[in-house]
Coordinates of C-alpha atoms in Angstrom, one line a residue:
X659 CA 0.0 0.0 0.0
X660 CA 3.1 2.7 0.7
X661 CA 4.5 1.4 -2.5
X662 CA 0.8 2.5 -4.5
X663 CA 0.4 5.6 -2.9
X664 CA 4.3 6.8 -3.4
X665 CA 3.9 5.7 -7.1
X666 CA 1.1 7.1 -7.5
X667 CA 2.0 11.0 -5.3
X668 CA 5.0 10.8 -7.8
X669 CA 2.7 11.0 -10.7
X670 CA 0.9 13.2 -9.5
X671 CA 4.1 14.9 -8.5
X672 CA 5.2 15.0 -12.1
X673 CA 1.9 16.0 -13.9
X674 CA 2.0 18.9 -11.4
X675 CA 5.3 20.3 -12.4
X676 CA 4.7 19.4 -16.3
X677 CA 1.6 21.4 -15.9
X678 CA 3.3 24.5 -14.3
X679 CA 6.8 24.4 -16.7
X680 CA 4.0 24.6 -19.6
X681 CA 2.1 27.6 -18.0
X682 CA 5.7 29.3 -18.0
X683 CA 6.6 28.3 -21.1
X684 CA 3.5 29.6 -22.7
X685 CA 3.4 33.1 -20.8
X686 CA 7.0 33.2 -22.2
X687 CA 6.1 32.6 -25.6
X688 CA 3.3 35.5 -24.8
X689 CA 5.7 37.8 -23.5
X690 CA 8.4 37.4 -26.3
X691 CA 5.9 36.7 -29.0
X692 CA 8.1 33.9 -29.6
X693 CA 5.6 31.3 -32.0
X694 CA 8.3 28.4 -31.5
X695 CA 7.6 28.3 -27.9
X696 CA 4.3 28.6 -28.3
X697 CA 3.8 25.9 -30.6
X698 CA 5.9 24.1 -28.1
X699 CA 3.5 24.8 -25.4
X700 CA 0.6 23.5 -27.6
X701 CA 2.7 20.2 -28.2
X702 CA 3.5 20.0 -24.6
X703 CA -0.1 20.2 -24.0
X704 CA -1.4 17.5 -25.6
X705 CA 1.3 15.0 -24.5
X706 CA 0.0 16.2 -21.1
X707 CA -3.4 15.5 -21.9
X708 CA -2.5 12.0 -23.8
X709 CA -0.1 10.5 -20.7
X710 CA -3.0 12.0 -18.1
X711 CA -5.7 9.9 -20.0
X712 CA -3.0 6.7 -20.5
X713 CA -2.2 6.8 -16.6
X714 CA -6.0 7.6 -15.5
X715 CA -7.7 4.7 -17.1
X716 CA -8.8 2.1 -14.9
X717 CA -11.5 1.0 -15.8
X718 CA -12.0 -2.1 -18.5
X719 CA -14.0 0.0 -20.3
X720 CA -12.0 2.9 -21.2
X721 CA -9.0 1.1 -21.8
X722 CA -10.5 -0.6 -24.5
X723 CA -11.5 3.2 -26.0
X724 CA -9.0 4.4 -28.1
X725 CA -7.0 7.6 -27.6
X726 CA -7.9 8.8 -30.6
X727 CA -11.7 8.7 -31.0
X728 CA -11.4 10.4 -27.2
X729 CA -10.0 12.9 -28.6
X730 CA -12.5 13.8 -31.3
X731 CA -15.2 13.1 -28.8
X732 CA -13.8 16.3 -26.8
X733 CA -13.5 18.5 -30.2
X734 CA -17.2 17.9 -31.1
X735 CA -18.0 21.0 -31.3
X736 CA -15.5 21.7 -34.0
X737 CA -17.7 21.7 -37.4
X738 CA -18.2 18.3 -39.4
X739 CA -16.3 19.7 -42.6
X740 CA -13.2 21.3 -40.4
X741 CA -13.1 18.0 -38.2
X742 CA -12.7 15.9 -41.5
X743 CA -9.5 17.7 -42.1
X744 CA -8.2 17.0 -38.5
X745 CA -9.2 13.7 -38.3
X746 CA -8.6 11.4 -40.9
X747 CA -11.4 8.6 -41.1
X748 CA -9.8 5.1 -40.0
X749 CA -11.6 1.8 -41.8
X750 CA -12.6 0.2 -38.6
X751 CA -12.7 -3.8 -39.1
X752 CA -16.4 -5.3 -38.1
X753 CA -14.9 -8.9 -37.7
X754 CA -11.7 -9.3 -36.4
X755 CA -10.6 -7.7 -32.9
X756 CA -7.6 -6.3 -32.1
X757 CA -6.3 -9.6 -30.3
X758 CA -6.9 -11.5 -33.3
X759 CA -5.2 -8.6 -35.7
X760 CA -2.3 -9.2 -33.2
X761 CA -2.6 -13.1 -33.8
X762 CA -2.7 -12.9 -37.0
X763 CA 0.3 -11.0 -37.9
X764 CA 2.4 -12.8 -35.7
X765 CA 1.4 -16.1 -37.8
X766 CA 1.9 -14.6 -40.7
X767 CA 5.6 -13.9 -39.4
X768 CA 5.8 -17.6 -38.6
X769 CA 6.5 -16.0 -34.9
X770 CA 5.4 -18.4 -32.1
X771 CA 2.2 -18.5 -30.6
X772 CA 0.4 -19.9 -27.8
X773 CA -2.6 -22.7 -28.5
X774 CA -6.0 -20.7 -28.4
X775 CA -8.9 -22.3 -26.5
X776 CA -11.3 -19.8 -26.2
X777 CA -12.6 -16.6 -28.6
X778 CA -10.2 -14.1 -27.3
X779 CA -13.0 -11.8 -25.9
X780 CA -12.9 -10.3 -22.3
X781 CA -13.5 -13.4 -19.9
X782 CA -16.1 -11.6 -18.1
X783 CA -18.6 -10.2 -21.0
X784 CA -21.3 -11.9 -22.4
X785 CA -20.6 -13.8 -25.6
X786 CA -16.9 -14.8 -24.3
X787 CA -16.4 -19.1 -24.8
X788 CA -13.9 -21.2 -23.7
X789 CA -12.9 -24.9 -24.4
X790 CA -12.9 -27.1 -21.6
X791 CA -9.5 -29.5 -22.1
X792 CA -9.5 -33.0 -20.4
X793 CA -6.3 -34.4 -21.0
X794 CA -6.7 -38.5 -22.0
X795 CA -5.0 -40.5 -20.1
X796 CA -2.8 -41.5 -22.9
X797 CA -0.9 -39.4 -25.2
X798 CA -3.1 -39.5 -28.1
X799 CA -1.8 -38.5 -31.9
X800 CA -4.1 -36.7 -33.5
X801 CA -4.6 -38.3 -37.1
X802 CA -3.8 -36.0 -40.9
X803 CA -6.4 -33.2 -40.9
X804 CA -8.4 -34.3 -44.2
X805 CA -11.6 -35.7 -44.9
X806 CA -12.5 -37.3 -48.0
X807 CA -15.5 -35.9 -49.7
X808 CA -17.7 -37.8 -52.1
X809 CA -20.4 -40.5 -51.8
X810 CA -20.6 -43.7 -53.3
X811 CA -21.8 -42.0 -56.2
X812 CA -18.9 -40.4 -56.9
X813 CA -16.3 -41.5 -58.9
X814 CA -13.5 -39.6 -58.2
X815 CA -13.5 -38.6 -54.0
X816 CA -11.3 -35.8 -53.3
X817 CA -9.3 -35.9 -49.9
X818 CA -10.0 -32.0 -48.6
X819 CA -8.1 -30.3 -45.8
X820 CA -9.9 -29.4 -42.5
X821 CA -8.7 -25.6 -43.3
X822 CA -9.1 -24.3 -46.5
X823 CA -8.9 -20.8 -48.3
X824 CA -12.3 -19.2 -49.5
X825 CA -14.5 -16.6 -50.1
X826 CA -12.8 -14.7 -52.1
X827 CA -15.2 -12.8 -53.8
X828 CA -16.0 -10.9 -50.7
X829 CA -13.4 -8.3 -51.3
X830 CA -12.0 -7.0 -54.5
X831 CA -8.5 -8.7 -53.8
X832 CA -5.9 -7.9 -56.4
X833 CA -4.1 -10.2 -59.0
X834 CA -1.2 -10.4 -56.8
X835 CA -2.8 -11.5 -53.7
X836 CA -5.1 -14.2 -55.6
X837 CA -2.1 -15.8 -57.1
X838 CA -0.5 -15.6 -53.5
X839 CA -3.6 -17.2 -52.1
X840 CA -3.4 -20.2 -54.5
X841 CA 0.5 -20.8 -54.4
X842 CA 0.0 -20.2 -50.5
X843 CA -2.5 -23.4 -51.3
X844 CA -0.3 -25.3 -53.4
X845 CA 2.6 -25.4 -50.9
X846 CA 0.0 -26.6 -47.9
X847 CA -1.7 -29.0 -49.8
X848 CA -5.4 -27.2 -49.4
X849 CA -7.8 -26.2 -51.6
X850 CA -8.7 -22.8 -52.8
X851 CA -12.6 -21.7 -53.7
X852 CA -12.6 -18.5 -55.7
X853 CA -16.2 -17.9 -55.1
X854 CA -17.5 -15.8 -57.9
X855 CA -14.5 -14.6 -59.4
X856 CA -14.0 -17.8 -61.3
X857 CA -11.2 -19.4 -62.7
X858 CA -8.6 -16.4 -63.3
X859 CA -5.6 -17.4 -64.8
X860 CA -3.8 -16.0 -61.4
X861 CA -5.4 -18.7 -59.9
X862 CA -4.6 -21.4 -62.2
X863 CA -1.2 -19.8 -62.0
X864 CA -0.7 -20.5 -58.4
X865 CA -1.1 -24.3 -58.6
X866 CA -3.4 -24.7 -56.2
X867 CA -6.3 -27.1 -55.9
X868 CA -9.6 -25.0 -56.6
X869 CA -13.0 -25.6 -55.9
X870 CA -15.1 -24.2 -59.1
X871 CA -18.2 -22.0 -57.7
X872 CA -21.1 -22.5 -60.5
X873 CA -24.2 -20.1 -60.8
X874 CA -26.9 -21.4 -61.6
X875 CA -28.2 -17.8 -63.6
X876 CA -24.6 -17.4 -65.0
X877 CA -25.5 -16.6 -68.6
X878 CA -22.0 -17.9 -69.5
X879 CA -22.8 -21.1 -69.1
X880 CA -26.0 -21.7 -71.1
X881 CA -27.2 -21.9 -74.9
X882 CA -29.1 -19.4 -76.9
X883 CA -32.2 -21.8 -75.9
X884 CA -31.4 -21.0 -72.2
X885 CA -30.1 -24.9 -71.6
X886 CA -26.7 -25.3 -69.5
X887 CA -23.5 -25.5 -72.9
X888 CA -22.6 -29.1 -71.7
X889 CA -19.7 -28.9 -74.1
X890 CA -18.5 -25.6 -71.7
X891 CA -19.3 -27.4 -68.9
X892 CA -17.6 -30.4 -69.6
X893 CA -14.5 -28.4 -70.6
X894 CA -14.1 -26.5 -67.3
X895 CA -15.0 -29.5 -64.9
X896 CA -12.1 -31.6 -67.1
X897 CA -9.4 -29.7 -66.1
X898 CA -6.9 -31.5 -63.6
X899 CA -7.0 -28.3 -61.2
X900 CA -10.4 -28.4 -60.7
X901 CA -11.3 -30.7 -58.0
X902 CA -15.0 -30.2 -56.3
X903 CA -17.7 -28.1 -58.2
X904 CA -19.7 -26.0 -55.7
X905 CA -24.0 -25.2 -57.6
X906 CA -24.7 -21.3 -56.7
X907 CA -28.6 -21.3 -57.1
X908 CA -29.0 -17.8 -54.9
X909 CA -28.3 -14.2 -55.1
X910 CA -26.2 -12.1 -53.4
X911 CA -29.1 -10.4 -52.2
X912 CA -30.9 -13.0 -50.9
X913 CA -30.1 -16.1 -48.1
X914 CA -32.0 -18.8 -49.4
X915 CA -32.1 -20.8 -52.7
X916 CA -34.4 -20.2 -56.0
X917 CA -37.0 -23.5 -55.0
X918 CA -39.3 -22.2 -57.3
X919 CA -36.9 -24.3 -59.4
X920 CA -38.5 -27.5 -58.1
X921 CA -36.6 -30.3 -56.5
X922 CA -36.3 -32.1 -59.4
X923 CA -34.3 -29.6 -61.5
X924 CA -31.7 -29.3 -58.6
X925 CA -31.3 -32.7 -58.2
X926 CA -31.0 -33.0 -61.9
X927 CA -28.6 -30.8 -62.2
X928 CA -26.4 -32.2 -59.4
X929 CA -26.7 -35.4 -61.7
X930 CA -25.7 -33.8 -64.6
X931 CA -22.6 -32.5 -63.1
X932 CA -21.6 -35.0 -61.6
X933 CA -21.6 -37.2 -65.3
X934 CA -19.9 -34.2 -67.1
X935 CA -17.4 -33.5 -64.8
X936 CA -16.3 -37.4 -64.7
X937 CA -17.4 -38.0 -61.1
X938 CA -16.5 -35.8 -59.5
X939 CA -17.5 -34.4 -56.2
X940 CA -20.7 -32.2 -56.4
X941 CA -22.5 -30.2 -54.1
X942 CA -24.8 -27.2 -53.2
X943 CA -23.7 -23.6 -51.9
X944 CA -26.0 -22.0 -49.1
X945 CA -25.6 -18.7 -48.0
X946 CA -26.5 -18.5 -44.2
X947 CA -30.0 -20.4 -44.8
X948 CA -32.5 -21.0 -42.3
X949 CA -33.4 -24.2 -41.1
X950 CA -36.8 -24.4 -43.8
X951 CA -34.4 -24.6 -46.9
X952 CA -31.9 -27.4 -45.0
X953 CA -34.9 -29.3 -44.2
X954 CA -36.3 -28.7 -47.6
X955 CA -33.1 -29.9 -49.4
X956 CA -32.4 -33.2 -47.2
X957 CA -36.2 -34.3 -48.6
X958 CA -35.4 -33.5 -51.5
X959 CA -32.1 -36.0 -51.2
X960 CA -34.2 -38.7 -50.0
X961 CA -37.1 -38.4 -52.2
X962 CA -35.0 -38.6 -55.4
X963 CA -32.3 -40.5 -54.4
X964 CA -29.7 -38.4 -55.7
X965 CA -26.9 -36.9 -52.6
X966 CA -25.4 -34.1 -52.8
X967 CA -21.3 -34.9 -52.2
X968 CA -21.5 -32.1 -49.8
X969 CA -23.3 -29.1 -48.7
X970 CA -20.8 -25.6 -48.5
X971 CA -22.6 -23.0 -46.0
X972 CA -21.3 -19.3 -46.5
X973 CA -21.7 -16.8 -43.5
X974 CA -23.5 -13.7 -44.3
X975 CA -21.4 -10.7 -45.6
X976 CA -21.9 -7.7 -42.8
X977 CA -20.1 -4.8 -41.7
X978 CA -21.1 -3.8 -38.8
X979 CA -20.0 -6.0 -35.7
X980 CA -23.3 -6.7 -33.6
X981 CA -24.8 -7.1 -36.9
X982 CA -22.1 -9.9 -37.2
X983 CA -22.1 -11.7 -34.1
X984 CA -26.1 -12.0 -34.9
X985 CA -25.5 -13.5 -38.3
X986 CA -22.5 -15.6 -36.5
X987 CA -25.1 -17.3 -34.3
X988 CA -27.5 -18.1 -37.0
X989 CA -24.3 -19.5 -39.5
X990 CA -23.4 -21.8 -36.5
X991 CA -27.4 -22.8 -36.3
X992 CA -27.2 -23.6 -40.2
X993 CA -24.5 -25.4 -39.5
X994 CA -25.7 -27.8 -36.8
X995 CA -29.3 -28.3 -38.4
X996 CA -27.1 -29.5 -41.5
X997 CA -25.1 -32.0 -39.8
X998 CA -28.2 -32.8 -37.9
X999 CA -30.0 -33.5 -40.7
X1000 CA -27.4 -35.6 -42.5
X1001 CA -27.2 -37.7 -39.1
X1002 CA -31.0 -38.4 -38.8
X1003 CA -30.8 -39.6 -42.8
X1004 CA -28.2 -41.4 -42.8
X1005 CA -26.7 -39.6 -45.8
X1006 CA -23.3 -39.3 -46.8
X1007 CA -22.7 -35.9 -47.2
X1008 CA -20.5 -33.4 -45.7
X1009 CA -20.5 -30.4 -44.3
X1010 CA -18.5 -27.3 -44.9
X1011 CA -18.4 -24.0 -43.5
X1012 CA -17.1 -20.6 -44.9
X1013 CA -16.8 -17.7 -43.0
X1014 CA -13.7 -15.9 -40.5
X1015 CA -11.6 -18.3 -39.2
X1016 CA -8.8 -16.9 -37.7
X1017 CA -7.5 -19.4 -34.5
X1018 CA -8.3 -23.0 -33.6
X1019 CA -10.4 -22.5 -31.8
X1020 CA -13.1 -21.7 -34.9
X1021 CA -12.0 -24.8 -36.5
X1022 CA -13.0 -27.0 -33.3
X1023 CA -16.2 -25.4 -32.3
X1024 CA -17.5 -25.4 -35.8
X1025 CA -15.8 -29.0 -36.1
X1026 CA -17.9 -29.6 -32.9
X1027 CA -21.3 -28.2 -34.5
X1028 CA -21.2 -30.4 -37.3
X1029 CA -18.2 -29.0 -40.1
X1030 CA -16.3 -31.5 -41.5
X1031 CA -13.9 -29.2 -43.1
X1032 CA -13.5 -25.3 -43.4
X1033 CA -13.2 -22.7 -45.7
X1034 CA -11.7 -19.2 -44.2
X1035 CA -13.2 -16.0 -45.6
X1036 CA -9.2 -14.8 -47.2
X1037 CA -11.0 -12.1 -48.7
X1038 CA -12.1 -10.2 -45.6
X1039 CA -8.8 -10.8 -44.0
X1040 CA -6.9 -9.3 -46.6
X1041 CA -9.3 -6.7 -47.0
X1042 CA -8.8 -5.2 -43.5
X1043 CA -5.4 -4.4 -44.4
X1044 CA -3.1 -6.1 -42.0
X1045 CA -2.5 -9.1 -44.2
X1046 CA -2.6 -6.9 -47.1
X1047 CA 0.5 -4.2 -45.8
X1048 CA 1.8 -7.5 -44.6
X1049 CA 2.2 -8.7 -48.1
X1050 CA 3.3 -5.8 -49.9
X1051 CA 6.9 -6.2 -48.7
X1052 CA 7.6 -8.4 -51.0
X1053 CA 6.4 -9.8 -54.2
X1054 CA 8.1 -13.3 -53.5
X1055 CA 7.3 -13.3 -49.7
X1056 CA 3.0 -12.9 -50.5
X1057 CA 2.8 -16.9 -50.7
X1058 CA 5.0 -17.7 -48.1
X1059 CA 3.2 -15.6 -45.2
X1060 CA -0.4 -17.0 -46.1
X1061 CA 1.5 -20.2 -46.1
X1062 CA 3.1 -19.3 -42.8
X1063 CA -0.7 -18.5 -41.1
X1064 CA -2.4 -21.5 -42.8
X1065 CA 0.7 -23.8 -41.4
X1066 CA 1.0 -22.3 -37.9
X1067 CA -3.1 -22.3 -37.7
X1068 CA -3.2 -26.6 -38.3
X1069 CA -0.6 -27.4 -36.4
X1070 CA -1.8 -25.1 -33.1
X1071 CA -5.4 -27.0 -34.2
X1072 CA -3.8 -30.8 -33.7
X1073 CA -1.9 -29.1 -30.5
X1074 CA -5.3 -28.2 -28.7
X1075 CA -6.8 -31.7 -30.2
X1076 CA -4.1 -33.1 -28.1
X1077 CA -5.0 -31.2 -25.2
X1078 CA -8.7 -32.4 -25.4
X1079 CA -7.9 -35.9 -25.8
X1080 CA -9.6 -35.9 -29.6
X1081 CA -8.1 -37.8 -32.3
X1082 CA -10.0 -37.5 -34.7
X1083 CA -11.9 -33.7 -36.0
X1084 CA -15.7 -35.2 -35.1
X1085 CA -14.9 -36.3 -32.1
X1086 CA -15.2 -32.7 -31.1
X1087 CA -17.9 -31.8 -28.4
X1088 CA -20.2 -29.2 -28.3
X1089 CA -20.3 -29.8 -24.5
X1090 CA -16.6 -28.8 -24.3
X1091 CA -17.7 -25.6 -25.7
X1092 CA -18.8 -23.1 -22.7
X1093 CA -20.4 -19.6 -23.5
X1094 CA -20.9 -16.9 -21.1
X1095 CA -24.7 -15.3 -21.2
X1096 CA -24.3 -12.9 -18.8
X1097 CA -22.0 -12.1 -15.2
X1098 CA -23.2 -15.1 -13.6
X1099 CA -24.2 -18.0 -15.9
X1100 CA -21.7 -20.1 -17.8
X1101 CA -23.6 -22.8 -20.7
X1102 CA -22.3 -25.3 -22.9
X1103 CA -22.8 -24.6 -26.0
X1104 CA -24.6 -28.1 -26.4
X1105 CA -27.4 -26.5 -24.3
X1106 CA -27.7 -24.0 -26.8
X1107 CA -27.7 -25.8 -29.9
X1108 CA -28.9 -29.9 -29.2
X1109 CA -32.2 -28.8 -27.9
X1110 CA -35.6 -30.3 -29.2
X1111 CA -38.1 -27.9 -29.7
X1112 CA -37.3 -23.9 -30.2
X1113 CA -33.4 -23.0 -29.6
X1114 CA -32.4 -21.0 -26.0
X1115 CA -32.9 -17.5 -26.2
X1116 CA -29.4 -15.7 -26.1
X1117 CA -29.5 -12.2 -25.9
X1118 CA -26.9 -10.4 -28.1
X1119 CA -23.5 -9.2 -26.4
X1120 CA -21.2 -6.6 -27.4
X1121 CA -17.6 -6.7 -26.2
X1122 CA -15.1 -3.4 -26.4
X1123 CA -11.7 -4.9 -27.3

């Protein structure tokens, strides 16, 4: 207690005297109409104001406020236009918080990090989880991160990593970066899915394995009479490169697919592809649907007797982070009624999910809801700029740093696999998985999710880091 309060009298001490030598300096600069001093005075001042604010926050709250939008909060009464000039308007990032900014550029380094098991929010908000590790007994080895994909329909299975590289139609990524994406792909031995910007020759370029995203309205692909150009088709599904073909039958704008084209033409469709391209594996793309179209689609599997190789679920595209964190909780709903469904049929197909996944912790809890493998949303991570400054060093070093994060992400995802005695990816447990709703109840997530009847009401949280 001496200690604190001596510590703390000599701060006090110190601002005391700063403030005083600055009230001499500036009648000095007054007196001798001297305009270095006074702009040294002004300088003085706000270093004054910036350590009193660093020194004076104690509580959780305003330490995760930055300096900076403090500061523009106490010249609000400065005009709109004149403010724009003073402060220049930052891109804040809706999805990734600053711990996870921090991760990732340290993988991306290939600099040493610890094992994540939880979401890297505060431990006492709402919306913080945790993984619950329960060493086996035995040292278990966790077994190669791939899963096969393809029913016995399928000719030509493709063994797909857990962790994948997606999405990348979110953002408009430059030719540099895609071809750094794919070659980052190539040397980890993942695929690549290039969303809607197709099959650029950047991305045949980089040598990676790609997953070719079909629309179902794409113009492109179709005849003068409106019927799918098989001989296009056939063509594009061919090539050696191309290893799963992904059926886009929704908008941007929308979250569920066009039924009004009837069961039977989707089903049809998968069919066809799956002839033209050789046997290859086919399946549907969903973009955050609710649990009516899943439902919908696993009749539709049963009834016709045709299964989809696997069924790729896309998080929503937001910007604003509550907004997110809402659409997260419905993605991981989509996600579990899928695998639910897929269980109660007995089907064969698989289940994989495309949104932000930054730490291994993502992989294992959506592993636990019922992914089999992942896709990470590249093109919002390289859109908020830290991977994207990261990679402008150099032109030969773009492929090795997404290399580096993809690399140091797997390996810290068999390390915590290890720690929870799993040895295989679906042996994860949503039970494992804890969420905080509020300062004094803790849930699994199982309680959240593996309910019959209507899910638990979980109010949404905000957190400040």
């Amino acid at each position: 207690m001496i200690k604190n309060f001596r510590f703390r009298s000599g701060i006090g001490l110190g601002f005391a005297m700063l403030f005083i030598f600055n009230i001499g300096l500036l009648v000095a600069a007054v007196i001798a109409t001297n305009h270095l001093l006074a702009a040294c005075a002004i300088v003085l001042s706000c270093i004054q104001y910036y350590l009193h604010n660093r020194f004076g926050q104690n509580s959780g709250t305003i330490k995760n406020y930055p300096f900076k939008y403090l500061l523009k909060d106490v010249f609000s009464f400065i005009p709109q236009k004149i403010t724009r000039l003073l402060f220049t308007s930052h891109k804040i990032n809706s999805t990734l918080t600053e711990k996870e900014r921090v991760l990732l550029a340290r993988r991306l380094k290939n600099v040493g990090t610890a094992v994540v098991e939880d979401n890297l929010l505060n431990a006492h908000d709402p919306g913080f989880e945790y993984l619950q590790t329960h060493p086996a007994f035995m040292q278990l080895n966790p077994l190669n991160l791939r899963v096969e994909i393809g029913t016995t329909e399928c000719h030509r299975p493709y063994s797909l990593s857990v962790f994948n590289f997606g999405a990348m139609d979110r953002d408009d990524l430059h030719k540099k970066g895609v071809h750094a994406v794919s070659q980052a792909a190539n040397m980890c031995n993942c695929a690549v899915n290039p969303g809607a910007k197709g099959l650029t020759p950047e991305l045949v370029r980089g040598g990676g394995d790609i997953i070719w995203q079909m629309s179902y309205n794409d113009i492109a692909l179709r005849n003068p009479d409106r019927s799918f150009n098989e001989t296009l088709i056939k063509s594009i599904t061919g090539k050696p490169y191309v290893k799963m073909i992904e059926v886009k039958f929704h908008s941007d704008q929308g979250t569920a697919p066009q039924m009004a084209l009837s069961e039977f033409a989707i089903c049809s469709l998968i069919k066809k592809l799956r002839l033209w391209s050789g046997g290859k594996p086919v399946g549907i793309h969903l973009l955050n649907p609710g649990k009516e179209v899943i439902g919908l689609l696993g009749k539709s599997m049963v009834s016709s007797g045709i299964c989809f190789d696997f069924i790729s679920i896309e998080e929503s595209r937001v910007r604003n982070f509550l907004l997110h964190k809402a659409s997260e909780q419905r993605f991981f709903e989509a996600v579990f009624t899928a695998k639910s469904l897929v269980r109660n049929y007995g089907l064969q197909t698989k289940i994989i999910a495309t949104g932000v996944i930054v730490t291994e912790y993502d992989i294992l809890r959506l592993a636990a809801l019922g992914a089999d493998a992942c896709f990470n949303a590249v093109g919002t991570l390289m859109a908020d700029g830290l991977i994207k400054r990261q990679l402008a060093s150099r032109v030969g070093s773009q492929s090795i740093r997404m290399a580096n994060f993809h690399r140091n992400t797997t390996e810290a995802t068999r390390a915590l696999m290890q720690r929870c005695g799993y040895e295989k990816l679906s042996e994860a447990d949503p039970a494992d998985f804890f969420r905080r709703i509020n300062a004094l109840e803790v849930i699994p997530l199982s309680d959240i999710f593996c309910q019959t009847g209507r899910e638990k009401y979980i109010a949404q949280y905000l957190h400040l880091n």
